[in-house]
PDB file of C-alpha atoms in Angstrom:
ATOM      1  CA  MET A  26     162.581  64.542  47.678  1.00  0.00           C
ATOM      2  CA  ASP A  27     158.694  64.170  46.474  1.00  0.00           C
ATOM      3  CA  THR A  28     157.326  66.594  47.995  1.00  0.00           C
ATOM      4  CA  MET A  29     156.444  69.924  46.909  1.00  0.00           C
ATOM      5  CA  THR A  30     157.996  73.148  48.597  1.00  0.00           C
ATOM      6  CA  GLU A  31     155.644  76.244  48.829  1.00  0.00           C
ATOM      7  CA  ASN A  32     157.534  78.047  46.072  1.00  0.00           C
ATOM      8  CA  ASP A  33     156.869  74.609  43.673  1.00  0.00           C
ATOM      9  CA  TYR A  34     153.380  75.017  44.852  1.00  0.00           C
ATOM     10  CA  LEU A  35     152.941  78.546  43.830  1.00  0.00           C
ATOM     11  CA  ILE A  36     154.735  78.489  40.476  1.00  0.00           C
ATOM     12  CA  ALA A  37     152.322  75.394  39.884  1.00  0.00           C
ATOM     13  CA  TRP A  38     149.367  77.380  40.355  1.00  0.00           C
ATOM     14  CA  GLY A  39     150.554  80.213  38.525  1.00  0.00           C
ATOM     15  CA  LEU A  40     151.428  78.336  35.319  1.00  0.00           C
ATOM     16  CA  TYR A  41     147.840  76.513  35.908  1.00  0.00           C
ATOM     17  CA  ALA A  42     146.241  80.294  36.188  1.00  0.00           C
ATOM     18  CA  PHE A  43     147.823  81.427  32.843  1.00  0.00           C
ATOM     19  CA  ALA A  44     146.900  77.883  30.983  1.00  0.00           C
ATOM     20  CA  ALA A  45     143.286  78.477  32.044  1.00  0.00           C
ATOM     21  CA  VAL A  46     143.651  82.441  30.912  1.00  0.00           C
ATOM     22  CA  GLY A  47     144.384  80.957  27.616  1.00  0.00           C
ATOM     23  CA  CYS A  48     141.793  78.385  27.772  1.00  0.00           C
ATOM     24  CA  LEU A  49     138.855  80.574  28.738  1.00  0.00           C
ATOM     25  CA  LEU A  50     140.165  83.297  25.892  1.00  0.00           C
ATOM     26  CA  VAL A  51     139.902  80.481  23.261  1.00  0.00           C
ATOM     27  CA  TRP A  52     136.562  79.486  24.518  1.00  0.00           C
ATOM     28  CA  MET A  53     135.414  83.076  24.325  1.00  0.00           C
ATOM     29  CA  ARG A  54     136.644  82.691  20.425  1.00  0.00           C
ATOM     30  CA  MET A  55     135.007  79.861  20.194  1.00  0.00           C
ATOM     31  CA  THR A  56     131.743  80.991  21.202  1.00  0.00           C
ATOM     32  CA  ARG A  57     131.531  84.482  19.846  1.00  0.00           C
ATOM     33  CA  TRP A  58     128.925  83.243  16.820  1.00  0.00           C
ATOM     34  CA  MET A  59     126.853  82.010  19.082  1.00  0.00           C
ATOM     35  CA  TRP A  60     123.506  83.902  20.239  1.00  0.00           C
ATOM     36  CA  ARG A  61     123.909  85.898  23.211  1.00  0.00           C
ATOM     37  CA  TRP A  62     121.782  84.508  25.814  1.00  0.00           C
ATOM     38  CA  LEU A  63     123.452  81.116  25.183  1.00  0.00           C
ATOM     39  CA  ARG A  64     127.226  82.375  24.560  1.00  0.00           C
ATOM     40  CA  GLU A  65     127.509  84.473  28.179  1.00  0.00           C
ATOM     41  CA  PRO A  66     126.393  81.437  30.694  1.00  0.00           C
ATOM     42  CA  LEU A  67     128.434  79.004  28.592  1.00  0.00           C
ATOM     43  CA  ARG A  68     131.034  81.521  29.253  1.00  0.00           C
ATOM     44  CA  VAL A  69     130.256  81.854  33.150  1.00  0.00           C
ATOM     45  CA  LEU A  70     129.902  77.858  33.140  1.00  0.00           C
ATOM     46  CA  MET A  71     133.717  77.591  31.518  1.00  0.00           C
ATOM     47  CA  ALA A  72     135.330  80.054  34.408  1.00  0.00           C
ATOM     48  CA  VAL A  73     134.004  78.492  36.967  1.00  0.00           C
ATOM     49  CA  LEU A  74     135.137  74.805  35.473  1.00  0.00           C
ATOM     50  CA  LEU A  75     138.117  76.590  35.225  1.00  0.00           C
ATOM     51  CA  PHE A  76     138.683  78.885  38.278  1.00  0.00           C
ATOM     52  CA  SER A  77     137.229  77.136  40.986  1.00  0.00           C
ATOM     53  CA  PRO A  78     139.601  75.252  43.524  1.00  0.00           C
ATOM     54  CA  THR A  79     138.674  72.645  45.839  1.00  0.00           C
ATOM     55  CA  ILE A  80     140.773  71.440  49.028  1.00  0.00           C
ATOM     56  CA  ILE A  81     142.724  68.462  48.643  1.00  0.00           C
ATOM     57  CA  ASP A  82     144.914  68.140  51.993  1.00  0.00           C
ATOM     58  CA  PRO A  83     142.900  70.260  54.999  1.00  0.00           C
ATOM     59  CA  VAL A  84     145.858  69.581  57.040  1.00  0.00           C
ATOM     60  CA  LYS A  85     148.366  71.411  54.673  1.00  0.00           C
ATOM     61  CA  GLU A  86     145.749  73.616  53.150  1.00  0.00           C
ATOM     62  CA  LYS A  87     146.861  72.470  50.041  1.00  0.00           C
ATOM     63  CA  PHE A  88     144.186  73.275  46.910  1.00  0.00           C
ATOM     64  CA  ALA A  89     143.863  72.133  43.741  1.00  0.00           C
ATOM     65  CA  PRO A  90     141.719  72.735  40.438  1.00  0.00           C
ATOM     66  CA  ALA A  91     138.301  70.785  41.219  1.00  0.00           C
ATOM     67  CA  VAL A  92     137.864  69.953  37.594  1.00  0.00           C
ATOM     68  CA  ALA A  93     141.457  68.184  37.734  1.00  0.00           C
ATOM     69  CA  ILE A  94     140.445  66.739  41.003  1.00  0.00           C
ATOM     70  CA  THR A  95     137.124  65.332  39.728  1.00  0.00           C
ATOM     71  CA  ALA A  96     138.989  64.031  36.713  1.00  0.00           C
ATOM     72  CA  LEU A  97     141.833  62.107  38.465  1.00  0.00           C
ATOM     73  CA  ASP A  98     139.447  60.675  41.052  1.00  0.00           C
ATOM     74  CA  LEU A  99     136.770  59.357  38.519  1.00  0.00           C
ATOM     75  CA  ALA A 100     139.301  58.136  36.076  1.00  0.00           C
ATOM     76  CA  PHE A 101     142.154  56.492  38.149  1.00  0.00           C
ATOM     77  CA  LYS A 102     140.085  56.281  41.440  1.00  0.00           C
ATOM     78  CA  VAL A 103     143.098  57.479  43.387  1.00  0.00           C
ATOM     79  CA  GLY A 104     141.387  59.545  46.138  1.00  0.00           C
ATOM     80  CA  ASN A 105     137.896  59.939  47.425  1.00  0.00           C
ATOM     81  CA  ASN A 106     137.620  64.107  46.739  1.00  0.00           C
ATOM     82  CA  ALA A 107     135.636  63.520  43.827  1.00  0.00           C
ATOM     83  CA  TRP A 108     132.078  64.247  45.696  1.00  0.00           C
ATOM     84  CA  ARG A 109     133.774  66.923  47.565  1.00  0.00           C
ATOM     85  CA  ALA A 110     134.957  68.604  44.592  1.00  0.00           C
ATOM     86  CA  ILE A 111     131.844  68.139  42.572  1.00  0.00           C
ATOM     87  CA  SER A 112     130.009  69.731  45.483  1.00  0.00           C
ATOM     88  CA  GLU A 113     132.229  72.596  45.406  1.00  0.00           C
ATOM     89  CA  LEU A 114     132.113  72.818  42.052  1.00  0.00           C
ATOM     90  CA  LEU A 115     128.220  73.086  41.878  1.00  0.00           C
ATOM     91  CA  MET A 116     128.225  75.783  44.648  1.00  0.00           C
ATOM     92  CA  TYR A 117     130.359  77.900  42.522  1.00  0.00           C
ATOM     93  CA  ALA A 118     128.565  77.538  39.810  1.00  0.00           C
ATOM     94  CA  MET A 119     125.591  78.798  41.756  1.00  0.00           C
ATOM     95  CA  ILE A 120     127.094  81.556  43.114  1.00  0.00           C
ATOM     96  CA  ALA A 121     128.545  82.698  39.628  1.00  0.00           C
ATOM     97  CA  PHE A 122     124.957  81.944  38.022  1.00  0.00           C
ATOM     98  CA  GLY A 123     123.538  84.178  40.883  1.00  0.00           C
ATOM     99  CA  LEU A 124     125.650  86.902  40.005  1.00  0.00           C
ATOM    100  CA  TYR A 125     125.365  86.829  36.420  1.00  0.00           C
ATOM    101  CA  LEU A 126     121.267  86.856  36.877  1.00  0.00           C
ATOM    102  CA  ILE A 127     121.773  90.026  39.102  1.00  0.00           C
ATOM    103  CA  PHE A 128     124.129  91.572  35.958  1.00  0.00           C
ATOM    104  CA  VAL A 129     121.444  90.367  33.537  1.00  0.00           C
ATOM    105  CA  LEU A 130     118.857  92.276  35.598  1.00  0.00           C
ATOM    106  CA  ILE A 131     120.707  95.402  35.944  1.00  0.00           C
ATOM    107  CA  ARG A 132     121.778  95.355  32.188  1.00  0.00           C
ATOM    108  CA  PHE A 133     118.281  94.843  30.841  1.00  0.00           C
ATOM    109  CA  PRO A 134     116.393  97.854  31.585  1.00  0.00           C
ATOM    110  CA  ILE A 135     119.285  99.996  30.522  1.00  0.00           C
ATOM    111  CA  GLU A 136     119.441  98.131  26.904  1.00  0.00           C
ATOM    112  CA  ARG A 137     116.070  98.744  26.491  1.00  0.00           C
ATOM    113  CA  ALA A 138     116.133 102.549  27.475  1.00  0.00           C
ATOM    114  CA  SER A 139     119.358 102.437  24.966  1.00  0.00           C
ATOM    115  CA  LYS A 140     117.143 100.883  22.227  1.00  0.00           C
ATOM    116  CA  ALA A 141     113.961 103.189  22.732  1.00  0.00           C
ATOM    117  CA  ARG A 142     116.547 106.244  22.692  1.00  0.00           C
ATOM    118  CA  LYS A 143     117.888 104.671  19.182  1.00  0.00           C
ATOM    119  CA  GLU A 144     114.558 104.201  17.954  1.00  0.00           C
ATOM    120  CA  GLN A 145     113.965 107.738  18.807  1.00  0.00           C
ATOM    121  CA  ALA A 146     116.841 109.464  17.773  1.00  0.00           C
ATOM    122  CA  GLU A 147     116.111 107.236  14.073  1.00  0.00           C
ATOM    123  CA  ALA A 148     112.639 108.224  13.856  1.00  0.00           C
ATOM    124  CA  ALA A 149     114.024 112.052  14.191  1.00  0.00           C
ATOM    125  CA  ARG A 150     116.233 111.698  11.732  1.00  0.00           C
ATOM    126  CA  ALA A 151     113.824 110.011   9.359  1.00  0.00           C
ATOM    127  CA  ALA A 152     111.605 113.267   9.593  1.00  0.00           C
ATOM    128  CA  ALA A 153     114.666 115.390   8.969  1.00  0.00           C
ATOM    129  CA  ARG A 154     115.258 113.472   6.099  1.00  0.00           C
ATOM    130  CA  ALA A 155     111.347 113.951   4.980  1.00  0.00           C
ATOM    131  CA  GLU A 156     111.757 117.628   5.469  1.00  0.00           C
ATOM    132  CA  ASP A 157     114.888 117.814   3.620  1.00  0.00           C
ATOM    133  CA  GLU A 158     113.378 116.325   0.651  1.00  0.00           C
ATOM    134  CA  ARG A 159     110.240 118.687   0.815  1.00  0.00           C
ATOM    135  CA  ASP A 160     112.359 121.844   1.223  1.00  0.00           C
ATOM    136  CA  GLY A 161     114.237 120.057  -1.861  1.00  0.00           C
ATOM    137  CA  ASP A 162     112.185 121.632  -4.667  1.00  0.00           C
ATOM    138  CA  GLN A 163     113.066 125.560  -3.643  1.00  0.00           C
ATOM    139  CA  PRO A 164     115.521 126.718  -6.390  1.00  0.00           C
ATOM    140  CA  PHE A 165     118.422 127.633  -3.557  1.00  0.00           C
ATOM    141  CA  GLY A 166     117.641 125.055  -1.551  1.00  0.00           C
ATOM    142  CA  GLY A 167     116.799 124.717   2.348  1.00  0.00           C
ATOM    143  CA  ALA A 168     118.914 127.904   3.493  1.00  0.00           C
ATOM    144  CA  GLY A 169     116.928 130.241   4.084  1.00  0.00           C
ATOM    145  CA  ASP A 170     118.472 133.720   4.953  1.00  0.00           C
ATOM    146  CA  ASP A 171     121.378 132.146   6.149  1.00  0.00           C
ATOM    147  CA  ARG A 172     124.129 131.724   3.094  1.00  0.00           C
ATOM    148  CA  TYR A 173     126.039 128.919   5.200  1.00  0.00           C
ATOM    149  CA  GLY A 174     122.588 126.665   4.993  1.00  0.00           C
ATOM    150  CA  ARG A 175     122.557 126.877   8.830  1.00  0.00           C
ATOM    151  CA  PRO A 176     119.158 126.934   9.969  1.00  0.00           C
ATOM    152  CA  PRO A 177     117.923 130.538  10.936  1.00  0.00           C
ATOM    153  CA  LEU A 178     117.245 131.196  14.684  1.00  0.00           C
ATOM    154  CA  PRO A 179     113.942 131.416  16.247  1.00  0.00           C
ATOM    155  CA  SER A 180     113.190 135.019  16.001  1.00  0.00           C
ATOM    156  CA  ASN A 181     113.193 136.784  19.415  1.00  0.00           C
ATOM    157  CA  PRO A 182     112.098 140.228  20.129  1.00  0.00           C
ATOM    158  CA  GLN A 183     114.241 140.501  23.312  1.00  0.00           C
ATOM    159  CA  ARG A 184     117.646 139.511  21.153  1.00  0.00           C
ATOM    160  CA  GLY A 185     118.030 142.283  18.844  1.00  0.00           C
ATOM    161  CA  ARG A 186     121.678 143.548  17.621  1.00  0.00           C
ATOM    162  CA  VAL A 187     123.488 144.954  19.991  1.00  0.00           C
ATOM    163  CA  GLU A 188     125.417 147.893  18.648  1.00  0.00           C
ATOM    164  CA  PRO A 189     128.826 149.006  20.212  1.00  0.00           C
ATOM    165  CA  ARG A 190     128.942 152.511  22.107  1.00  0.00           C
ATOM    166  CA  LEU A 191     131.781 154.792  20.385  1.00  0.00           C
TER     167      LEU A 191
END
């Protein structure tokens, strides 16, 4: 019996999905040294190549990985599904890169604001270090009136010492 049952079909797709996730993880490991704006599109492209299905039997609604169908049809000339698989790969790639572009357009201003905040915080720390160095020539440090080294609170006339009533 050479026909594939529904259970065999699902087992094959499960094994393929497991192997594809492994291949994607290896690809991510291989591309981690690259510049970010090159690494991320390559990872998106590999995900599209690994996870895009194409239909092989419209009557039974059977699918297979588009990259495998393309490779088998071109290498062994066993069917006529190569052009359909290539067009579906291109369609999935355009959709994935469109979503990636939207993701980048959302992420870019957030990262720019975060970088500005970090630079501002670094400038404030540098100013505080410069002030500490300036206060370093005092014999007892820059502690002021507080013996624990905390900066003194600004004087506020409404905020005085409150004594409990007996």
